[in-house]
PDB file of C-alpha atoms in Angstrom:
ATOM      1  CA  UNK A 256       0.000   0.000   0.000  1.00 50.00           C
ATOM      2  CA  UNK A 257       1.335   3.764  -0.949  1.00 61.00           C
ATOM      3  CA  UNK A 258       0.409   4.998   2.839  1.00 59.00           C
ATOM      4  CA  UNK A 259       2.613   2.942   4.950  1.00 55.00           C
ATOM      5  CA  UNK A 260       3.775   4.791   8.191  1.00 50.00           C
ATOM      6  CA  UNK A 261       7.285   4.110   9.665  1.00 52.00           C
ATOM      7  CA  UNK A 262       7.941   5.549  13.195  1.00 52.00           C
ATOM      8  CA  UNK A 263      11.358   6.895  12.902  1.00 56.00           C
ATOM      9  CA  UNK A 264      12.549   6.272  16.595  1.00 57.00           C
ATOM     10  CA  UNK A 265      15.430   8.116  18.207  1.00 60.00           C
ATOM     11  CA  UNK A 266      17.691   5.589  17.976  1.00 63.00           C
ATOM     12  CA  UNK A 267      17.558   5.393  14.157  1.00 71.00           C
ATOM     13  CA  UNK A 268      19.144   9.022  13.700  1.00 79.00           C
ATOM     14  CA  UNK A 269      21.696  11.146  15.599  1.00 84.00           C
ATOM     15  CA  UNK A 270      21.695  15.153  15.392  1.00 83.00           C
ATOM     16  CA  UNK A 271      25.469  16.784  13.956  1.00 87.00           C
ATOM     17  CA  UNK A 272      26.320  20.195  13.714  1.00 87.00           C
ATOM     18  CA  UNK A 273      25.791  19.889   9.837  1.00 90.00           C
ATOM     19  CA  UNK A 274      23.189  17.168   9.542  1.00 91.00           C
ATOM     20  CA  UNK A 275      21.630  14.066  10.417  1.00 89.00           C
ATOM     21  CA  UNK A 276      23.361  10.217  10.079  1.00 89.00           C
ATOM     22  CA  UNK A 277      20.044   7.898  10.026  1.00 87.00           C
ATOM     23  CA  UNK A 278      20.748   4.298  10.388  1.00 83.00           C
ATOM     24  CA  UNK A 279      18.420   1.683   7.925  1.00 81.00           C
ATOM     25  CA  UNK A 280      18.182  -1.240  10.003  1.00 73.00           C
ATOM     26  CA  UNK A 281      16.469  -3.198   7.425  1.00 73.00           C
ATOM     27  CA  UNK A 282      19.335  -2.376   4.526  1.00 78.00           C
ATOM     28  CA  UNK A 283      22.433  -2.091   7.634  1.00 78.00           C
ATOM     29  CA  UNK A 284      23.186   1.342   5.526  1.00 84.00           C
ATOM     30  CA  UNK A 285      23.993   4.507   7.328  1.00 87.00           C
ATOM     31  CA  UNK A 286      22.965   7.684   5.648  1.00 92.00           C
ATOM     32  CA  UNK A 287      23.846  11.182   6.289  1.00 92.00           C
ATOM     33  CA  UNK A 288      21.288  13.864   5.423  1.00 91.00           C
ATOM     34  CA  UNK A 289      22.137  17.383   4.950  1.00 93.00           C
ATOM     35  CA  UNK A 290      18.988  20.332   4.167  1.00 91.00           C
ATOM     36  CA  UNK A 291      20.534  20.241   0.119  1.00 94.00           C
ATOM     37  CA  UNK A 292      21.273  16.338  -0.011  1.00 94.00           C
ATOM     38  CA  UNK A 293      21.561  12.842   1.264  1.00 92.00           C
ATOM     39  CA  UNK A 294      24.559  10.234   0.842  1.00 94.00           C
ATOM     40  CA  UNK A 295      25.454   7.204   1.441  1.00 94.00           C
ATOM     41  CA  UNK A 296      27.920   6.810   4.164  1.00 91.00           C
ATOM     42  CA  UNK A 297      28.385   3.388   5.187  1.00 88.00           C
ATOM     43  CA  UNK A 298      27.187   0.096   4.345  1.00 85.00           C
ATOM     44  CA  UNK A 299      27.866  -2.870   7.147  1.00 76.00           C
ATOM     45  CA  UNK A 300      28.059  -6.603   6.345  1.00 71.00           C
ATOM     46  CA  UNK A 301      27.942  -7.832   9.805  1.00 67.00           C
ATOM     47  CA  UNK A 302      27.434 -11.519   9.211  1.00 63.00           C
ATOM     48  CA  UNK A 303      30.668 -11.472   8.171  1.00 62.00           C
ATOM     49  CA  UNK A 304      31.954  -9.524  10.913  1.00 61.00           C
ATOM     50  CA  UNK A 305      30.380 -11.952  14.072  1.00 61.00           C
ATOM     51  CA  UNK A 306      32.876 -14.323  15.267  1.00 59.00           C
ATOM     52  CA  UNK A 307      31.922 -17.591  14.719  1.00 64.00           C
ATOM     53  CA  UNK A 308      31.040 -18.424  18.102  1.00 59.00           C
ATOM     54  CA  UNK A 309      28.361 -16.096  17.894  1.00 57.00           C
ATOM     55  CA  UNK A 310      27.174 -17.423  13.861  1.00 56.00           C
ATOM     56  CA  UNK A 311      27.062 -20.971  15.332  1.00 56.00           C
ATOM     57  CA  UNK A 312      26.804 -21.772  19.159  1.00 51.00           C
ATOM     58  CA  UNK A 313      26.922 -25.369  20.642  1.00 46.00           C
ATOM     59  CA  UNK A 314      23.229 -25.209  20.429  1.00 46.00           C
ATOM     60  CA  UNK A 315      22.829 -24.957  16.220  1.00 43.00           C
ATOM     61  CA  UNK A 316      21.222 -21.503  16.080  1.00 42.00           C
ATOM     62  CA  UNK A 317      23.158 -19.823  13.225  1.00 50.00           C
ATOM     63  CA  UNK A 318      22.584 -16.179  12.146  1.00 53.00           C
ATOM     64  CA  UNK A 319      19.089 -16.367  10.256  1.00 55.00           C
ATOM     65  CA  UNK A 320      17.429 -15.422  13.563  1.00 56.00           C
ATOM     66  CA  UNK A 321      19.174 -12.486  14.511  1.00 58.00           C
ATOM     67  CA  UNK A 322      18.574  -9.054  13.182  1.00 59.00           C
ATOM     68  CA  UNK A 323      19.916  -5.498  13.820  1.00 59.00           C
ATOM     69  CA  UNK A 324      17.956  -3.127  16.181  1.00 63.00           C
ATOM     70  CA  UNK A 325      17.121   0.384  16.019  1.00 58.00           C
ATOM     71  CA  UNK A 326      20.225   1.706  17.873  1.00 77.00           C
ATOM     72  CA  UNK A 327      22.984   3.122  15.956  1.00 82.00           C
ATOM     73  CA  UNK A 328      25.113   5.334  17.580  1.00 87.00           C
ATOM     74  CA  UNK A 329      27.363   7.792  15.366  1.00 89.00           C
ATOM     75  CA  UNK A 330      30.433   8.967  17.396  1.00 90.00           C
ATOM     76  CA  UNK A 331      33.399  11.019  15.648  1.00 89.00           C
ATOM     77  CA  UNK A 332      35.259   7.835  15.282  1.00 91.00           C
ATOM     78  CA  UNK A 333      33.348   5.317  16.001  1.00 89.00           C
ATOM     79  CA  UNK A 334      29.790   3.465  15.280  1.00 86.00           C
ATOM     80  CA  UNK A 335      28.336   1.659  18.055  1.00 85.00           C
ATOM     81  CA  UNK A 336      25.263  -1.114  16.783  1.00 81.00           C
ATOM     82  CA  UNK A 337      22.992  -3.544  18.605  1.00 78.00           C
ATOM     83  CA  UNK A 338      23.006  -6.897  16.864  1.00 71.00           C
ATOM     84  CA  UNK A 339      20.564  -9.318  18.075  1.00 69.00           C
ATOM     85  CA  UNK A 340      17.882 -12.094  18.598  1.00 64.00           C
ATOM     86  CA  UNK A 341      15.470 -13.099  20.748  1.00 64.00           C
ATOM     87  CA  UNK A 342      17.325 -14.933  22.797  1.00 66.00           C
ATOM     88  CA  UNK A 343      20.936 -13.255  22.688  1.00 69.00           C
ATOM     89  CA  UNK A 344      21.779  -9.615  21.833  1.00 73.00           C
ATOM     90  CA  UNK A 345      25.431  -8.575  20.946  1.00 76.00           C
ATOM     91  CA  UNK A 346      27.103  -4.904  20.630  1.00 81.00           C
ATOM     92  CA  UNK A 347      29.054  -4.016  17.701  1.00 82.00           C
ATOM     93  CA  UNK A 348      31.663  -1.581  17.464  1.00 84.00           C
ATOM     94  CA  UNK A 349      32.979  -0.298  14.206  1.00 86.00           C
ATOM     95  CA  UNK A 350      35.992   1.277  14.055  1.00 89.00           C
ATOM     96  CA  UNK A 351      35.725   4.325  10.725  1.00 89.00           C
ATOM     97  CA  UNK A 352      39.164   4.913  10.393  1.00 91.00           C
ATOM     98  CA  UNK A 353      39.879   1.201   9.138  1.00 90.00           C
ATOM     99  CA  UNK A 354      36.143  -0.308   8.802  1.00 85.00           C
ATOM    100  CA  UNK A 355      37.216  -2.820  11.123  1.00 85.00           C
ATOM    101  CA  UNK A 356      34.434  -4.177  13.922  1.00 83.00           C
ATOM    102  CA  UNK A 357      34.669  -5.310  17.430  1.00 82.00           C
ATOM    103  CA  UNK A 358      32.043  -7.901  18.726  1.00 80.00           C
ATOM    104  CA  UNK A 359      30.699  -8.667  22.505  1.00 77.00           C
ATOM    105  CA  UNK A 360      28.041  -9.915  24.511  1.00 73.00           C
ATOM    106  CA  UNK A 361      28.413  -7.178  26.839  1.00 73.00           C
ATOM    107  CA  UNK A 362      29.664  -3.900  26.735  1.00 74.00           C
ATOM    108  CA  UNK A 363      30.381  -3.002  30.721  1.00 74.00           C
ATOM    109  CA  UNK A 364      30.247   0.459  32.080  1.00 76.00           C
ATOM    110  CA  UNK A 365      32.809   0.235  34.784  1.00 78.00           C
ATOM    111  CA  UNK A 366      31.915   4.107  35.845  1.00 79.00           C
ATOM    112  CA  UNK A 367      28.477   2.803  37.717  1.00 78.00           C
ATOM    113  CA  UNK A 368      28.207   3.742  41.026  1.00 77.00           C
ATOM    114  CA  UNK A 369      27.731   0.559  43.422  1.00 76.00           C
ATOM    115  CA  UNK A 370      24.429  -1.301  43.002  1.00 76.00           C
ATOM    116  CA  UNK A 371      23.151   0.645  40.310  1.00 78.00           C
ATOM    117  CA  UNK A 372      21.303  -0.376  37.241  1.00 78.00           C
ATOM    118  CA  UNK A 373      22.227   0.832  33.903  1.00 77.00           C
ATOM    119  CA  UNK A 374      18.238   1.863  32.197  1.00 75.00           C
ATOM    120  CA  UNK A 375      18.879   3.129  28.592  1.00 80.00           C
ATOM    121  CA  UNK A 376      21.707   5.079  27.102  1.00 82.00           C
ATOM    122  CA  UNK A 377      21.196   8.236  24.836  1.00 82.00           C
ATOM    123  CA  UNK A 378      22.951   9.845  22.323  1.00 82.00           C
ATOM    124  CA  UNK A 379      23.657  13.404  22.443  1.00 85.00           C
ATOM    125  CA  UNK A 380      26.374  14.460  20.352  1.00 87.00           C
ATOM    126  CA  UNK A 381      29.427  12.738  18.659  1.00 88.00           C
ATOM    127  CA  UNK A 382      31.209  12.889  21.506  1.00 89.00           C
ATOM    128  CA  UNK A 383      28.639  12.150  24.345  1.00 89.00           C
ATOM    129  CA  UNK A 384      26.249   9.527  25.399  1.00 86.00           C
ATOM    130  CA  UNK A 385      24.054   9.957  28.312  1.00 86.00           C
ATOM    131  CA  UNK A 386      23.300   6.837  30.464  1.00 85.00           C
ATOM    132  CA  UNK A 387      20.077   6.782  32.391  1.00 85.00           C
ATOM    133  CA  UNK A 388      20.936   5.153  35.687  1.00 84.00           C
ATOM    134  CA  UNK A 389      17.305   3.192  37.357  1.00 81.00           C
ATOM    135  CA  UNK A 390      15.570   4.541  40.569  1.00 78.00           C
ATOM    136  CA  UNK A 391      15.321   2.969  43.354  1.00 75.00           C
ATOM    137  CA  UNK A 392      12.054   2.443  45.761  1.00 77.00           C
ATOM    138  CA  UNK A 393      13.519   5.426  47.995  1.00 80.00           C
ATOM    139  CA  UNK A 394      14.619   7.689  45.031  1.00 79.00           C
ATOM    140  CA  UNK A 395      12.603   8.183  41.973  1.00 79.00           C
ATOM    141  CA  UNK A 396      14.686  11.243  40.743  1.00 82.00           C
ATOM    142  CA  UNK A 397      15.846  10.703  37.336  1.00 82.00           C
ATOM    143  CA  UNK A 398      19.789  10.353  37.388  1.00 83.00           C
ATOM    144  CA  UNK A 399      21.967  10.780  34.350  1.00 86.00           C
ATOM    145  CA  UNK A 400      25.180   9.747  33.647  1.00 86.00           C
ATOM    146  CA  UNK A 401      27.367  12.174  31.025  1.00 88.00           C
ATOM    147  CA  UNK A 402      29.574   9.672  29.048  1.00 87.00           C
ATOM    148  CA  UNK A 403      32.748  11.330  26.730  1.00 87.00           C
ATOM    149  CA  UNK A 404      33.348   9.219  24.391  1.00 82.00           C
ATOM    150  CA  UNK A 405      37.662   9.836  23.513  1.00 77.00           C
ATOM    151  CA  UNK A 406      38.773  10.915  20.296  1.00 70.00           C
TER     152      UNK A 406
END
């Protein structure tokens, strides 16, 4: 049908000083969209990229039931994707400078104050992501956490 309706959800764009990169989860193509144009920027292949541990576990699930979520975050030197299934999810980090990736099953934030759980993270600028830290049954004040991410 001609009116189908996509929700464009934060996590499929992030805000620069002269545009906006939007990530197409369904084509793994990254875009960057200026008021005059639109280019292509990067295109992944990240079944290549997994390790093979993660293409074929012990228990025979290969990589035809995983897909890429919404999240795409563009930093100055770095991408950071969400790769995953319903059973296992797996962060991606692609390095721009040599189109190289990184792959793990869990990216820790070792800045985390004691006993505190890590809600949703935020992108706010190439350099920064925001982490929104959970509230606790005394405290339901909403508590940030300002990432930098190095150049």
């Amino acid at each position: 049908p001609d009116n189908i309706f996509e929700a464009i959800y934060p996590h499929y764009y992030n805000l620069h000083a002269d545009g906006i990169s939007y990530y197409d989860r369904y084509d793994n193509r990254l875009y960057f969209v200026t008021p005059d144009s639109a280019y292509l920027k990067y295109t992944f292949n990240l079944d290549m990229a997994l390790p093979k541990r993660v293409k074929k576990d012990g228990d025979g699930i290969d990589l035809q039931g995983f897909f890429m979520l919404a999240t795409c975050y563009d930093f100055a030197n770095y991408l950071l994707l969400y790769y995953s299934s319903t059973e296992r999810f797996y962060q991606v980090l692609f390095n721009k400078s040599d189109s190289t990736y990184k792959v793990t099953a869990n990216i820790t934030n070792d800045l985390l104050p004691p006993n505190t759980i890590q809600v949703s993270e935020h992108y706010l600028d190439e350099h920064t992501l925001i982490v929104e830290l959970g509230a606790t049954e005394e405290d339901y004040n909403l508590h940030l956490q300002i990432l930098h991410i190095k150049e």
